[in-house]
CSV table of C-alpha atoms in Angstrom, one decimal:
chain,number,residue,atom,x,y,z
A,150,UNK,CA,-26.1,5.3,3.7
A,151,UNK,CA,-25.8,6.4,7.2
A,152,UNK,CA,-23.6,9.5,7.7
A,153,UNK,CA,-22.3,8.1,11.1
A,154,UNK,CA,-21.1,5.0,9.3
A,155,UNK,CA,-19.1,7.1,6.8
A,156,UNK,CA,-17.7,9.2,9.6
A,157,UNK,CA,-16.6,6.1,11.5
A,158,UNK,CA,-14.8,4.8,8.5
A,159,UNK,CA,-13.2,8.1,7.6
A,160,UNK,CA,-12.0,8.5,11.2
A,161,UNK,CA,-10.3,5.1,11.1
A,162,UNK,CA,-8.2,6.0,8.1
A,163,UNK,CA,-8.0,9.8,7.9
A,164,UNK,CA,-4.6,10.0,9.6
A,165,UNK,CA,-3.2,7.1,7.6
A,166,UNK,CA,0.3,7.8,6.3
A,167,UNK,CA,3.0,5.6,4.8
A,168,UNK,CA,6.4,6.2,6.3
A,169,UNK,CA,8.6,8.4,4.2
A,170,UNK,CA,11.3,6.6,2.3
A,171,UNK,CA,14.0,7.9,4.6
A,172,UNK,CA,11.9,6.8,7.6
A,173,UNK,CA,12.0,3.2,6.5
A,174,UNK,CA,14.7,1.4,8.4
A,175,UNK,CA,17.8,0.6,6.4
A,176,UNK,CA,19.7,-1.1,9.2
A,177,UNK,CA,18.6,-4.6,8.3
A,178,UNK,CA,15.4,-6.1,9.8
A,179,UNK,CA,14.7,-9.8,10.2
A,180,UNK,CA,11.6,-11.3,8.6
A,181,UNK,CA,9.4,-11.1,11.7
A,182,UNK,CA,10.4,-7.5,12.3
A,183,UNK,CA,9.6,-6.5,8.7
A,184,UNK,CA,6.2,-8.1,8.9
A,185,UNK,CA,5.4,-6.4,12.2
A,186,UNK,CA,6.8,-3.0,10.9
A,187,UNK,CA,4.7,-3.1,7.7
A,188,UNK,CA,1.6,-4.4,9.4
A,189,UNK,CA,1.8,-1.7,12.0
A,190,UNK,CA,1.5,1.0,9.3
A,191,UNK,CA,-1.2,-0.9,7.3
A,192,UNK,CA,-3.4,-1.8,10.2
A,193,UNK,CA,-5.8,1.3,9.8
A,194,UNK,CA,-6.6,0.1,6.2
A,195,UNK,CA,-8.3,-3.1,7.4
A,196,UNK,CA,-7.8,-6.8,7.1
A,197,UNK,CA,-7.5,-7.1,3.4
A,198,UNK,CA,-4.3,-5.1,3.4
A,199,UNK,CA,-2.2,-7.4,5.5
A,200,UNK,CA,1.3,-8.9,5.4
A,201,UNK,CA,2.8,-11.9,7.2
A,202,UNK,CA,6.2,-13.4,7.4
A,203,UNK,CA,5.1,-16.3,5.1
A,204,UNK,CA,3.8,-13.8,2.5
A,205,UNK,CA,7.2,-12.0,2.5
A,206,UNK,CA,9.0,-15.3,2.1
A,207,UNK,CA,6.7,-16.1,-0.8
A,208,UNK,CA,7.5,-12.8,-2.5
A,209,UNK,CA,11.2,-13.5,-2.2
A,210,UNK,CA,10.7,-17.0,-3.7
A,211,UNK,CA,8.7,-15.5,-6.6
A,212,UNK,CA,11.4,-12.8,-7.0
A,213,UNK,CA,9.0,-9.9,-6.3
A,214,UNK,CA,11.5,-8.6,-3.9
A,215,UNK,CA,15.3,-9.2,-3.6
A,216,UNK,CA,16.7,-11.9,-1.4
A,217,UNK,CA,17.5,-10.9,2.2
A,218,UNK,CA,21.1,-10.2,2.9
A,219,UNK,CA,22.2,-12.4,5.9
A,220,UNK,CA,18.4,-12.9,6.6
A,221,UNK,CA,17.9,-9.2,6.8
A,222,UNK,CA,15.7,-6.8,4.7
A,223,UNK,CA,16.6,-3.3,3.9
A,224,UNK,CA,14.8,0.0,2.9
A,225,UNK,CA,14.3,-0.8,-0.8
A,226,UNK,CA,12.9,-4.2,-0.1
A,227,UNK,CA,10.6,-2.9,2.6
A,228,UNK,CA,9.3,-0.1,0.3
A,229,UNK,CA,8.5,-2.8,-2.3
A,230,UNK,CA,6.7,-4.8,0.4
A,231,UNK,CA,4.4,-1.8,1.2
A,232,UNK,CA,3.4,-1.6,-2.5
A,233,UNK,CA,2.9,-5.3,-2.8
A,234,UNK,CA,0.7,-5.4,0.3
A,235,UNK,CA,-1.6,-2.9,-1.2
A,236,UNK,CA,-1.6,-4.1,-4.8
A,237,UNK,CA,-2.2,-7.8,-3.8
A,238,UNK,CA,-5.7,-7.0,-2.8
A,239,UNK,CA,-6.5,-6.2,-6.5
A,240,UNK,CA,-3.8,-7.7,-8.7
A,241,UNK,CA,-2.4,-11.2,-9.2
A,242,UNK,CA,1.2,-11.7,-8.1
A,243,UNK,CA,2.1,-12.1,-11.7
A,244,UNK,CA,0.7,-8.7,-12.6
A,245,UNK,CA,2.4,-7.1,-9.5
A,246,UNK,CA,5.7,-8.5,-10.7
A,247,UNK,CA,5.2,-7.1,-14.1
A,248,UNK,CA,4.2,-3.7,-12.7
A,249,UNK,CA,7.2,-3.7,-10.4
A,250,UNK,CA,9.5,-4.5,-13.4
A,251,UNK,CA,7.9,-1.7,-15.4
A,252,UNK,CA,8.3,0.8,-12.6
A,253,UNK,CA,12.0,-0.2,-12.0
A,254,UNK,CA,12.8,0.3,-15.7
A,255,UNK,CA,11.7,3.9,-15.3
A,256,UNK,CA,12.3,4.9,-11.7
A,257,UNK,CA,14.6,4.1,-8.8
A,258,UNK,CA,12.9,2.6,-5.8
A,259,UNK,CA,12.8,5.8,-3.8
A,260,UNK,CA,11.1,7.8,-6.6
A,261,UNK,CA,8.6,5.0,-7.3
A,262,UNK,CA,7.8,4.6,-3.6
A,263,UNK,CA,7.3,8.3,-3.0
A,264,UNK,CA,5.0,8.6,-6.0
A,265,UNK,CA,3.0,5.5,-4.8
A,266,UNK,CA,2.6,6.9,-1.3
A,267,UNK,CA,1.7,10.4,-2.5
A,268,UNK,CA,-0.9,9.1,-4.9
A,269,UNK,CA,-2.3,6.5,-2.5
A,270,UNK,CA,-2.7,9.0,0.4
A,271,UNK,CA,-4.3,11.6,-1.9
A,272,UNK,CA,-6.8,9.2,-3.5
A,273,UNK,CA,-7.6,7.7,0.0
A,274,UNK,CA,-8.5,11.1,1.3
A,275,UNK,CA,-10.4,12.2,-1.8
A,276,UNK,CA,-12.5,9.0,-2.0
A,277,UNK,CA,-13.4,9.4,1.7
A,278,UNK,CA,-14.5,13.0,1.2
A,279,UNK,CA,-11.7,14.3,3.3
A,280,UNK,CA,-10.1,16.2,0.4
A,281,UNK,CA,-11.9,18.3,-2.2
A,282,UNK,CA,-9.8,17.3,-5.2
A,283,UNK,CA,-7.1,14.9,-6.3
A,284,UNK,CA,-3.7,16.4,-6.3
A,285,UNK,CA,-2.4,14.6,-9.3
A,286,UNK,CA,1.4,15.0,-9.7
A,287,UNK,CA,1.3,15.0,-13.5
A,288,UNK,CA,-1.6,15.8,-15.7
A,289,UNK,CA,-0.1,13.9,-18.7
A,290,UNK,CA,1.5,11.0,-16.9
A,291,UNK,CA,3.4,8.2,-18.5
A,292,UNK,CA,1.7,4.8,-19.0
A,293,UNK,CA,3.6,3.3,-16.1
A,294,UNK,CA,2.3,6.0,-13.7
A,295,UNK,CA,-1.3,5.6,-15.1
A,296,UNK,CA,-1.1,1.8,-14.4
A,297,UNK,CA,0.1,2.5,-10.9
A,298,UNK,CA,-2.6,5.1,-10.3
A,299,UNK,CA,-5.3,2.8,-11.5
A,300,UNK,CA,-4.0,0.1,-9.2
A,301,UNK,CA,-4.1,2.5,-6.3
A,302,UNK,CA,-7.7,3.7,-7.1
A,303,UNK,CA,-8.9,0.1,-7.3
A,304,UNK,CA,-7.2,-0.8,-4.0
A,305,UNK,CA,-8.7,2.3,-2.3
A,306,UNK,CA,-12.2,1.5,-3.5
A,307,UNK,CA,-11.7,-2.1,-2.2
A,308,UNK,CA,-10.5,-0.7,1.2
A,309,UNK,CA,-13.6,1.5,1.5
A,310,UNK,CA,-16.0,-1.3,0.5
A,311,UNK,CA,-14.4,-3.7,2.9
A,312,UNK,CA,-14.7,-1.2,5.7
A,313,UNK,CA,-18.3,-0.5,4.9
A,314,UNK,CA,-19.1,-4.3,5.0
A,315,UNK,CA,-17.2,-4.7,8.2
A,316,UNK,CA,-19.2,-1.9,9.9
A,317,UNK,CA,-22.5,-3.3,8.4
A,318,UNK,CA,-21.7,-6.8,9.8
A,319,UNK,CA,-21.0,-5.2,13.2
A,320,UNK,CA,-24.4,-3.4,13.1
A,321,UNK,CA,-26.2,-6.6,12.1
A,322,UNK,CA,-24.6,-8.6,14.9
A,323,UNK,CA,-25.6,-6.0,17.5
């Protein structure tokens, strides 16, 4: 495939970073603010990794995230929304709920979120050829971490495929 195409795709995502756990607002954001905040970070990943207010409301109804407190969402809920936004491109909501439950049985939200972000960013750079090796945090990871890592790898592959197809459609239309 064309090297320029790969370079364009890598340029669009090479600086992608999730906010650190402590950077996520914990002052209480309203639904629209949460959707805008999360979408702003996820935008470089493409259209398949999106979040809307109605999606968030649906996740609350399905008990994927906790109910808002006085219509406001806090850090742990927003961290979960980041994970759900990525995972929903490759898993059913039922399987996401199960994976979240497994994670919460073993880790607090901060630890799970930080592991997710670290692994996602490492795999994203590796798959794009921007990093020479995967910096796996644990060579003999527990089953719940292996499941999470496999979800991330699948989502990253989907992101790259979607970006390639997007660029190919642009070329064909030109």
